Amino acid sequence: MAIILYGNRLSPFVEKVHRGLMLKQIPFQQHEPHGPFDLRRNNPTTGKMPALDLDGQRLFDSTLILRALDEFKPEPPLLSPDPPIAAQQRLLEDWADESLYWYGMVLRWNIPANTTRTIKLICKDLPPVVRPLIKLMAPRFVASQTRAQGLGRLPLNVLLQELDRHLANLVQLLGDGPFFFSTSQPSIADLAVFGQLGFLYSPVTPEGTAAVEKYSELLEFCQRLDAMTD
Ligand SMILES: N[C@@H](CCC(=O)N[C@@H](CS)C(=O)NCC(=O)O)C(=O)O
């Protein structure tokens, strides 16, 4: 039975799962959504991407999907066999998904020039008929999400200072590497951070690119993971 990843790699969560599948050398097909309605169709449970068809089941949420992939094909493992390190990996994954993600979202949707570029990027691969809907709805929808999450209320200079502190923390956690918490193999934490750093390091958000570019350690980390999962 074919393994199908539903979602577009512009999403850091889809990228995270895509790289996880590549790391485990699991053959899969990718189905990109053709509009917002496809998200709910592909993932009736949460309406978000990614979703994955695995073993006749439709899975949702990048964290749950990677966990299922680790059971489906245990090698290479996505968690350390050392429980304290595995706990840190799970926490870093969750922080990247639930916190770092929102820095990328605010930079995309709260700065008008970036929003214009983001809409252009998203619409590029969508049928012309859904583009006006995206242009109209997406900025409002995401603005309400970033305000509810909280980061969307911060002045931009404060947001960028906080982002810089977090990236400096990541450099500390990476240490001598090659992966987070000094492991020799990438884990769920590395996949999640990789997805979010790629989301920040994007031509649509020059501020995010500059923030990541300041830390050569993070760029080298991304290059390492990219080479193993490309
Ligand atoms: N916790 C989820 C987050 C997924 C997520 O937020 N995906 C975004 C794209 S980056 C999405 O589908 N958004 C559409 C929506 O919120 O309706 C995961 O890890 O898969």
PDB file of C-alpha atoms and ligand atoms in Angstrom:
ATOM      1  CA  MET A   1       0.000   0.000   0.000  1.00  0.00           C
ATOM      2  CA  ALA A   2       1.424   3.403  -1.030  1.00  0.00           C
ATOM      3  CA  ILE A   3       2.604   5.790   1.655  1.00  0.00           C
ATOM      4  CA  ILE A   4       1.249   9.232   0.849  1.00  0.00           C
ATOM      5  CA  LEU A   5       2.294  12.507   2.458  1.00  0.00           C
ATOM      6  CA  TYR A   6      -0.392  15.156   2.147  1.00  0.00           C
ATOM      7  CA  GLY A   7       0.867  18.723   2.296  1.00  0.00           C
ATOM      8  CA  ASN A   8       3.087  21.342   0.765  1.00  0.00           C
ATOM      9  CA  ARG A   9       6.721  21.648   1.774  1.00  0.00           C
ATOM     10  CA  LEU A  10       6.254  25.376   2.304  1.00  0.00           C
ATOM     11  CA  SER A  11       4.862  24.218   5.658  1.00  0.00           C
ATOM     12  CA  PRO A  12       7.644  23.570   8.197  1.00  0.00           C
ATOM     13  CA  PHE A  13       5.643  20.644   9.575  1.00  0.00           C
ATOM     14  CA  VAL A  14       5.348  19.003   6.165  1.00  0.00           C
ATOM     15  CA  GLU A  15       9.056  19.595   5.619  1.00  0.00           C
ATOM     16  CA  LYS A  16       9.764  17.954   8.992  1.00  0.00           C
ATOM     17  CA  VAL A  17       7.865  14.786   8.003  1.00  0.00           C
ATOM     18  CA  HIS A  18       9.275  14.816   4.459  1.00  0.00           C
ATOM     19  CA  ARG A  19      12.809  14.847   5.886  1.00  0.00           C
ATOM     20  CA  GLY A  20      11.898  12.142   8.408  1.00  0.00           C
ATOM     21  CA  LEU A  21      10.714   9.870   5.599  1.00  0.00           C
ATOM     22  CA  MET A  22      13.883  10.591   3.630  1.00  0.00           C
ATOM     23  CA  LEU A  23      16.067   9.908   6.665  1.00  0.00           C
ATOM     24  CA  LYS A  24      14.419   6.536   7.152  1.00  0.00           C
ATOM     25  CA  GLN A  25      14.578   5.876   3.402  1.00  0.00           C
ATOM     26  CA  ILE A  26      10.877   5.122   3.233  1.00  0.00           C
ATOM     27  CA  PRO A  27       9.535   5.507  -0.321  1.00  0.00           C
ATOM     28  CA  PHE A  28       6.486   7.780  -0.457  1.00  0.00           C
ATOM     29  CA  GLN A  29       4.349   9.928  -2.714  1.00  0.00           C
ATOM     30  CA  GLN A  30       3.515  13.542  -1.969  1.00  0.00           C
ATOM     31  CA  HIS A  31       0.086  15.041  -2.670  1.00  0.00           C
ATOM     32  CA  GLU A  32      -0.050  18.830  -2.513  1.00  0.00           C
ATOM     33  CA  PRO A  33      -3.308  20.575  -1.619  1.00  0.00           C
ATOM     34  CA  HIS A  34      -4.972  22.654  -4.337  1.00  0.00           C
ATOM     35  CA  GLY A  35      -6.671  25.013  -1.904  1.00  0.00           C
ATOM     36  CA  PRO A  36      -7.787  25.421   1.706  1.00  0.00           C
ATOM     37  CA  PHE A  37     -10.649  22.940   1.299  1.00  0.00           C
ATOM     38  CA  ASP A  38      -8.198  20.147   0.514  1.00  0.00           C
ATOM     39  CA  LEU A  39      -6.687  20.520   3.991  1.00  0.00           C
ATOM     40  CA  ARG A  40      -9.917  19.421   5.664  1.00  0.00           C
ATOM     41  CA  ARG A  41     -10.483  16.733   3.021  1.00  0.00           C
ATOM     42  CA  ASN A  42      -6.974  15.308   3.543  1.00  0.00           C
ATOM     43  CA  ASN A  43      -7.080  15.598   7.300  1.00  0.00           C
ATOM     44  CA  PRO A  44     -10.666  15.511   8.588  1.00  0.00           C
ATOM     45  CA  THR A  45      -9.449  15.388  12.203  1.00  0.00           C
ATOM     46  CA  THR A  46      -7.605  18.731  12.497  1.00  0.00           C
ATOM     47  CA  GLY A  47      -7.806  20.246   9.007  1.00  0.00           C
ATOM     48  CA  LYS A  48      -4.057  20.900   8.997  1.00  0.00           C
ATOM     49  CA  MET A  49      -1.111  19.641   6.986  1.00  0.00           C
ATOM     50  CA  PRO A  50       0.723  17.299   7.120  1.00  0.00           C
ATOM     51  CA  ALA A  51      -1.305  14.108   7.040  1.00  0.00           C
ATOM     52  CA  LEU A  52       0.072  10.721   6.090  1.00  0.00           C
ATOM     53  CA  ASP A  53      -1.374   7.488   4.741  1.00  0.00           C
ATOM     54  CA  LEU A  54       0.495   4.687   6.461  1.00  0.00           C
ATOM     55  CA  ASP A  55      -0.542   1.063   6.736  1.00  0.00           C
ATOM     56  CA  GLY A  56      -4.106   1.884   5.694  1.00  0.00           C
ATOM     57  CA  GLN A  57      -4.457   4.626   8.303  1.00  0.00           C
ATOM     58  CA  ARG A  58      -4.753   8.381   7.786  1.00  0.00           C
ATOM     59  CA  LEU A  59      -2.404   9.931  10.354  1.00  0.00           C
ATOM     60  CA  PHE A  60      -2.292  13.601  11.341  1.00  0.00           C
ATOM     61  CA  ASP A  61       0.124  15.943  13.163  1.00  0.00           C
ATOM     62  CA  SER A  62       3.853  15.875  12.409  1.00  0.00           C
ATOM     63  CA  THR A  63       4.759  14.728  15.933  1.00  0.00           C
ATOM     64  CA  LEU A  64       2.337  11.797  15.880  1.00  0.00           C
ATOM     65  CA  ILE A  65       3.338  10.941  12.332  1.00  0.00           C
ATOM     66  CA  LEU A  66       7.060  10.766  13.166  1.00  0.00           C
ATOM     67  CA  ARG A  67       6.255   8.635  16.206  1.00  0.00           C
ATOM     68  CA  ALA A  68       4.285   6.231  13.981  1.00  0.00           C
ATOM     69  CA  LEU A  69       7.111   6.163  11.428  1.00  0.00           C
ATOM     70  CA  ASP A  70       9.553   5.197  14.155  1.00  0.00           C
ATOM     71  CA  GLU A  71       7.372   2.171  14.938  1.00  0.00           C
ATOM     72  CA  PHE A  72       6.823   1.372  11.269  1.00  0.00           C
ATOM     73  CA  LYS A  73      10.552   1.433  10.510  1.00  0.00           C
ATOM     74  CA  PRO A  74      12.672   1.640  13.667  1.00  0.00           C
ATOM     75  CA  GLU A  75      15.976   2.273  11.859  1.00  0.00           C
ATOM     76  CA  PRO A  76      17.434   4.804  12.142  1.00  0.00           C
ATOM     77  CA  PRO A  77      15.663   5.662  15.410  1.00  0.00           C
ATOM     78  CA  LEU A  78      14.288   9.187  15.813  1.00  0.00           C
ATOM     79  CA  LEU A  79      14.815   9.198  19.582  1.00  0.00           C
ATOM     80  CA  SER A  80      17.901   8.492  21.658  1.00  0.00           C
ATOM     81  CA  PRO A  81      17.941   5.174  23.597  1.00  0.00           C
ATOM     82  CA  ASP A  82      19.094   7.249  26.595  1.00  0.00           C
ATOM     83  CA  PRO A  83      15.847   8.342  28.369  1.00  0.00           C
ATOM     84  CA  PRO A  84      17.108  11.751  29.667  1.00  0.00           C
ATOM     85  CA  ILE A  85      18.333  12.659  26.170  1.00  0.00           C
ATOM     86  CA  ALA A  86      15.100  11.367  24.592  1.00  0.00           C
ATOM     87  CA  ALA A  87      13.125  13.584  27.012  1.00  0.00           C
ATOM     88  CA  GLN A  88      15.134  16.632  25.932  1.00  0.00           C
ATOM     89  CA  GLN A  89      14.638  15.726  22.274  1.00  0.00           C
ATOM     90  CA  ARG A  90      10.866  15.506  22.766  1.00  0.00           C
ATOM     91  CA  LEU A  91      10.805  18.865  24.554  1.00  0.00           C
ATOM     92  CA  LEU A  92      12.896  20.588  21.896  1.00  0.00           C
ATOM     93  CA  GLU A  93      10.658  19.164  19.181  1.00  0.00           C
ATOM     94  CA  ASP A  94       7.597  20.511  20.946  1.00  0.00           C
ATOM     95  CA  TRP A  95       9.182  23.933  21.518  1.00  0.00           C
ATOM     96  CA  ALA A  96      10.166  24.215  17.845  1.00  0.00           C
ATOM     97  CA  ASP A  97       6.639  23.232  16.732  1.00  0.00           C
ATOM     98  CA  GLU A  98       4.658  25.253  19.222  1.00  0.00           C
ATOM     99  CA  SER A  99       6.833  28.323  19.830  1.00  0.00           C
ATOM    100  CA  LEU A 100       9.576  28.872  17.261  1.00  0.00           C
ATOM    101  CA  TYR A 101       6.997  28.354  14.481  1.00  0.00           C
ATOM    102  CA  TRP A 102       5.123  31.481  15.533  1.00  0.00           C
ATOM    103  CA  TYR A 103       8.172  33.717  14.999  1.00  0.00           C
ATOM    104  CA  GLY A 104       8.129  32.659  11.359  1.00  0.00           C
ATOM    105  CA  MET A 105       4.375  33.211  11.172  1.00  0.00           C
ATOM    106  CA  VAL A 106       4.553  36.740  12.627  1.00  0.00           C
ATOM    107  CA  LEU A 107       7.399  37.687  10.283  1.00  0.00           C
ATOM    108  CA  ARG A 108       5.335  36.426   7.330  1.00  0.00           C
ATOM    109  CA  TRP A 109       1.983  37.867   8.204  1.00  0.00           C
ATOM    110  CA  ASN A 110       2.548  40.981  10.363  1.00  0.00           C
ATOM    111  CA  ILE A 111       4.932  42.827   8.009  1.00  0.00           C
ATOM    112  CA  PRO A 112       3.013  44.011   4.916  1.00  0.00           C
ATOM    113  CA  ALA A 113       5.877  43.559   2.388  1.00  0.00           C
ATOM    114  CA  ASN A 114       6.462  40.020   3.660  1.00  0.00           C
ATOM    115  CA  THR A 115       2.751  39.239   3.519  1.00  0.00           C
ATOM    116  CA  THR A 116       2.652  40.267  -0.146  1.00  0.00           C
ATOM    117  CA  ARG A 117       5.599  37.978  -0.896  1.00  0.00           C
ATOM    118  CA  THR A 118       4.091  35.132   1.149  1.00  0.00           C
ATOM    119  CA  ILE A 119       0.763  35.294  -0.672  1.00  0.00           C
ATOM    120  CA  LYS A 120       2.586  35.289  -4.008  1.00  0.00           C
ATOM    121  CA  LEU A 121       4.576  32.232  -2.957  1.00  0.00           C
ATOM    122  CA  ILE A 122       1.543  30.328  -1.685  1.00  0.00           C
ATOM    123  CA  CYS A 123      -0.581  31.206  -4.722  1.00  0.00           C
ATOM    124  CA  LYS A 124       2.108  30.272  -7.244  1.00  0.00           C
ATOM    125  CA  ASP A 125       1.116  26.588  -7.211  1.00  0.00           C
ATOM    126  CA  LEU A 126      -2.613  27.044  -6.599  1.00  0.00           C
ATOM    127  CA  PRO A 127      -5.354  27.152  -9.239  1.00  0.00           C
ATOM    128  CA  PRO A 128      -6.223  30.782 -10.186  1.00  0.00           C
ATOM    129  CA  VAL A 129      -9.784  30.304  -8.936  1.00  0.00           C
ATOM    130  CA  VAL A 130      -8.745  29.985  -5.250  1.00  0.00           C
ATOM    131  CA  ARG A 131      -6.157  32.817  -5.267  1.00  0.00           C
ATOM    132  CA  PRO A 132      -8.591  35.685  -4.458  1.00  0.00           C
ATOM    133  CA  LEU A 133      -9.873  33.664  -1.484  1.00  0.00           C
ATOM    134  CA  ILE A 134      -6.329  33.196  -0.140  1.00  0.00           C
ATOM    135  CA  LYS A 135      -5.507  36.891  -0.627  1.00  0.00           C
ATOM    136  CA  LEU A 136      -8.622  37.929   1.243  1.00  0.00           C
ATOM    137  CA  MET A 137      -8.810  35.358   4.011  1.00  0.00           C
ATOM    138  CA  ALA A 138      -5.269  34.269   4.882  1.00  0.00           C
ATOM    139  CA  PRO A 139      -3.952  37.573   6.350  1.00  0.00           C
ATOM    140  CA  ARG A 140      -7.014  37.976   8.594  1.00  0.00           C
ATOM    141  CA  PHE A 141      -7.065  34.342   9.632  1.00  0.00           C
ATOM    142  CA  VAL A 142      -3.369  34.248  10.541  1.00  0.00           C
ATOM    143  CA  ALA A 143      -3.409  37.690  12.221  1.00  0.00           C
ATOM    144  CA  SER A 144      -6.066  36.416  14.608  1.00  0.00           C
ATOM    145  CA  GLN A 145      -3.978  33.284  15.281  1.00  0.00           C
ATOM    146  CA  THR A 146      -0.737  35.187  16.013  1.00  0.00           C
ATOM    147  CA  ARG A 147      -2.585  37.623  18.298  1.00  0.00           C
ATOM    148  CA  ALA A 148      -4.203  34.746  20.183  1.00  0.00           C
ATOM    149  CA  GLN A 149      -0.862  32.966  20.466  1.00  0.00           C
ATOM    150  CA  GLY A 150       0.674  36.206  21.774  1.00  0.00           C
ATOM    151  CA  LEU A 151       3.772  36.820  19.639  1.00  0.00           C
ATOM    152  CA  GLY A 152       1.641  38.774  17.154  1.00  0.00           C
ATOM    153  CA  ARG A 153       1.212  41.474  19.809  1.00  0.00           C
ATOM    154  CA  LEU A 154       4.923  42.164  20.328  1.00  0.00           C
ATOM    155  CA  PRO A 155       6.618  45.184  18.730  1.00  0.00           C
ATOM    156  CA  LEU A 156       8.808  43.949  15.873  1.00  0.00           C
ATOM    157  CA  ASN A 157      12.094  44.996  17.512  1.00  0.00           C
ATOM    158  CA  VAL A 158      11.209  43.036  20.669  1.00  0.00           C
ATOM    159  CA  LEU A 159      10.169  40.002  18.641  1.00  0.00           C
ATOM    160  CA  LEU A 160      13.485  40.049  16.757  1.00  0.00           C
ATOM    161  CA  GLN A 161      15.475  40.393  19.994  1.00  0.00           C
ATOM    162  CA  GLU A 162      13.660  37.402  21.467  1.00  0.00           C
ATOM    163  CA  LEU A 163      14.185  35.392  18.297  1.00  0.00           C
ATOM    164  CA  ASP A 164      17.891  36.176  18.431  1.00  0.00           C
ATOM    165  CA  ARG A 165      18.062  34.955  22.043  1.00  0.00           C
ATOM    166  CA  HIS A 166      16.333  31.719  21.100  1.00  0.00           C
ATOM    167  CA  LEU A 167      18.681  31.114  18.186  1.00  0.00           C
ATOM    168  CA  ALA A 168      21.649  31.734  20.482  1.00  0.00           C
ATOM    169  CA  ASN A 169      20.149  29.153  22.863  1.00  0.00           C
ATOM    170  CA  LEU A 170      19.894  26.676  20.020  1.00  0.00           C
ATOM    171  CA  VAL A 171      23.593  27.145  19.305  1.00  0.00           C
ATOM    172  CA  GLN A 172      24.282  26.292  22.966  1.00  0.00           C
ATOM    173  CA  LEU A 173      22.115  23.149  22.799  1.00  0.00           C
ATOM    174  CA  LEU A 174      23.831  22.107  19.599  1.00  0.00           C
ATOM    175  CA  GLY A 175      27.251  22.395  21.244  1.00  0.00           C
ATOM    176  CA  ASP A 176      29.817  20.507  19.213  1.00  0.00           C
ATOM    177  CA  GLY A 177      27.015  18.589  17.521  1.00  0.00           C
ATOM    178  CA  PRO A 178      26.736  17.166  15.039  1.00  0.00           C
ATOM    179  CA  PHE A 179      23.088  17.116  16.196  1.00  0.00           C
ATOM    180  CA  PHE A 180      21.178  18.475  19.182  1.00  0.00           C
ATOM    181  CA  PHE A 181      22.214  17.167  22.585  1.00  0.00           C
ATOM    182  CA  SER A 182      25.513  15.947  21.091  1.00  0.00           C
ATOM    183  CA  THR A 183      23.985  12.953  19.356  1.00  0.00           C
ATOM    184  CA  SER A 184      25.560  11.476  16.255  1.00  0.00           C
ATOM    185  CA  GLN A 185      22.170  10.785  14.606  1.00  0.00           C
ATOM    186  CA  PRO A 186      19.348  13.253  13.913  1.00  0.00           C
ATOM    187  CA  SER A 187      16.255  12.937  16.100  1.00  0.00           C
ATOM    188  CA  ILE A 188      12.732  14.351  16.069  1.00  0.00           C
ATOM    189  CA  ALA A 189      14.243  17.491  17.645  1.00  0.00           C
ATOM    190  CA  ASP A 190      16.638  17.997  14.741  1.00  0.00           C
ATOM    191  CA  LEU A 191      13.871  17.447  12.193  1.00  0.00           C
ATOM    192  CA  ALA A 192      11.573  19.929  13.927  1.00  0.00           C
ATOM    193  CA  VAL A 193      14.239  22.621  14.353  1.00  0.00           C
ATOM    194  CA  PHE A 194      15.389  22.104  10.761  1.00  0.00           C
ATOM    195  CA  GLY A 195      11.826  22.670   9.511  1.00  0.00           C
ATOM    196  CA  GLN A 196      11.434  25.873  11.486  1.00  0.00           C
ATOM    197  CA  LEU A 197      14.880  27.276  10.628  1.00  0.00           C
ATOM    198  CA  GLY A 198      14.071  26.714   6.945  1.00  0.00           C
ATOM    199  CA  PHE A 199      10.756  28.502   7.456  1.00  0.00           C
ATOM    200  CA  LEU A 200      12.603  31.497   8.946  1.00  0.00           C
ATOM    201  CA  TYR A 201      15.427  31.410   6.408  1.00  0.00           C
ATOM    202  CA  SER A 202      13.189  32.288   3.506  1.00  0.00           C
ATOM    203  CA  PRO A 203      13.279  34.975   0.793  1.00  0.00           C
ATOM    204  CA  VAL A 204       9.812  36.079   1.922  1.00  0.00           C
ATOM    205  CA  THR A 205      11.128  37.056   5.372  1.00  0.00           C
ATOM    206  CA  PRO A 206      14.446  38.940   5.052  1.00  0.00           C
ATOM    207  CA  GLU A 207      14.398  39.542   8.833  1.00  0.00           C
ATOM    208  CA  GLY A 208      14.217  35.790   9.464  1.00  0.00           C
ATOM    209  CA  THR A 209      16.996  35.090   6.981  1.00  0.00           C
ATOM    210  CA  ALA A 210      19.237  37.678   8.655  1.00  0.00           C
ATOM    211  CA  ALA A 211      18.432  36.249  12.108  1.00  0.00           C
ATOM    212  CA  VAL A 212      19.476  32.714  11.129  1.00  0.00           C
ATOM    213  CA  GLU A 213      22.430  33.837   9.012  1.00  0.00           C
ATOM    214  CA  LYS A 214      23.995  35.395  12.105  1.00  0.00           C
ATOM    215  CA  TYR A 215      24.698  31.878  13.422  1.00  0.00           C
ATOM    216  CA  SER A 216      26.981  29.874  11.157  1.00  0.00           C
ATOM    217  CA  GLU A 217      26.574  26.896  13.538  1.00  0.00           C
ATOM    218  CA  LEU A 218      22.865  26.739  12.685  1.00  0.00           C
ATOM    219  CA  LEU A 219      23.499  27.045   8.958  1.00  0.00           C
ATOM    220  CA  GLU A 220      26.042  24.242   9.134  1.00  0.00           C
ATOM    221  CA  PHE A 221      23.601  22.122  11.133  1.00  0.00           C
ATOM    222  CA  CYS A 222      20.973  22.629   8.398  1.00  0.00           C
ATOM    223  CA  GLN A 223      23.491  21.718   5.701  1.00  0.00           C
ATOM    224  CA  ARG A 224      24.395  18.522   7.587  1.00  0.00           C
ATOM    225  CA  LEU A 225      20.793  17.428   7.941  1.00  0.00           C
ATOM    226  CA  ASP A 226      20.020  18.443   4.381  1.00  0.00           C
ATOM    227  CA  ALA A 227      22.860  16.251   3.079  1.00  0.00           C
ATOM    228  CA  MET A 228      21.425  13.241   4.967  1.00  0.00           C
ATOM    229  CA  THR A 229      17.826  13.743   3.838  1.00  0.00           C
ATOM    230  CA  ASP A 230      17.963  15.378   0.411  1.00  0.00           C
TER     231      ASP A 230
HETATM  232  N1  LIG B   1       0.878  20.603  15.236  1.00  0.00           N
HETATM  233  C1  LIG B   1       0.668  20.441  13.808  1.00  0.00           C
HETATM  234  C2  LIG B   1       0.719  21.827  13.150  1.00  0.00           C
HETATM  235  C3  LIG B   1       0.405  21.780  11.666  1.00  0.00           C
HETATM  236  C4  LIG B   1       0.100  23.170  11.114  1.00  0.00           C
HETATM  237  O1  LIG B   1      -0.109  24.141  11.849  1.00  0.00           O
HETATM  238  N2  LIG B   1       0.058  23.234   9.788  1.00  0.00           N
HETATM  239  C5  LIG B   1      -0.333  24.480   9.140  1.00  0.00           C
HETATM  240  C6  LIG B   1       0.587  24.753   7.940  1.00  0.00           C
HETATM  241  S1  LIG B   1       2.174  25.290   8.450  1.00  0.00           S
HETATM  242  C7  LIG B   1      -1.736  24.360   8.597  1.00  0.00           C
HETATM  243  O2  LIG B   1      -2.100  23.340   8.059  1.00  0.00           O
HETATM  244  N3  LIG B   1      -2.530  25.416   8.745  1.00  0.00           N
HETATM  245  C8  LIG B   1      -3.852  25.475   8.232  1.00  0.00           C
HETATM  246  C9  LIG B   1      -4.839  25.861   9.265  1.00  0.00           C
HETATM  247  O3  LIG B   1      -4.443  26.215  10.406  1.00  0.00           O
HETATM  248  O4  LIG B   1      -6.031  25.832   8.955  1.00  0.00           O
HETATM  249  C10 LIG B   1       1.724  19.495  13.254  1.00  0.00           C
HETATM  250  O5  LIG B   1       2.785  19.342  13.871  1.00  0.00           O
HETATM  251  O6  LIG B   1       1.458  18.851  12.217  1.00  0.00           O
END
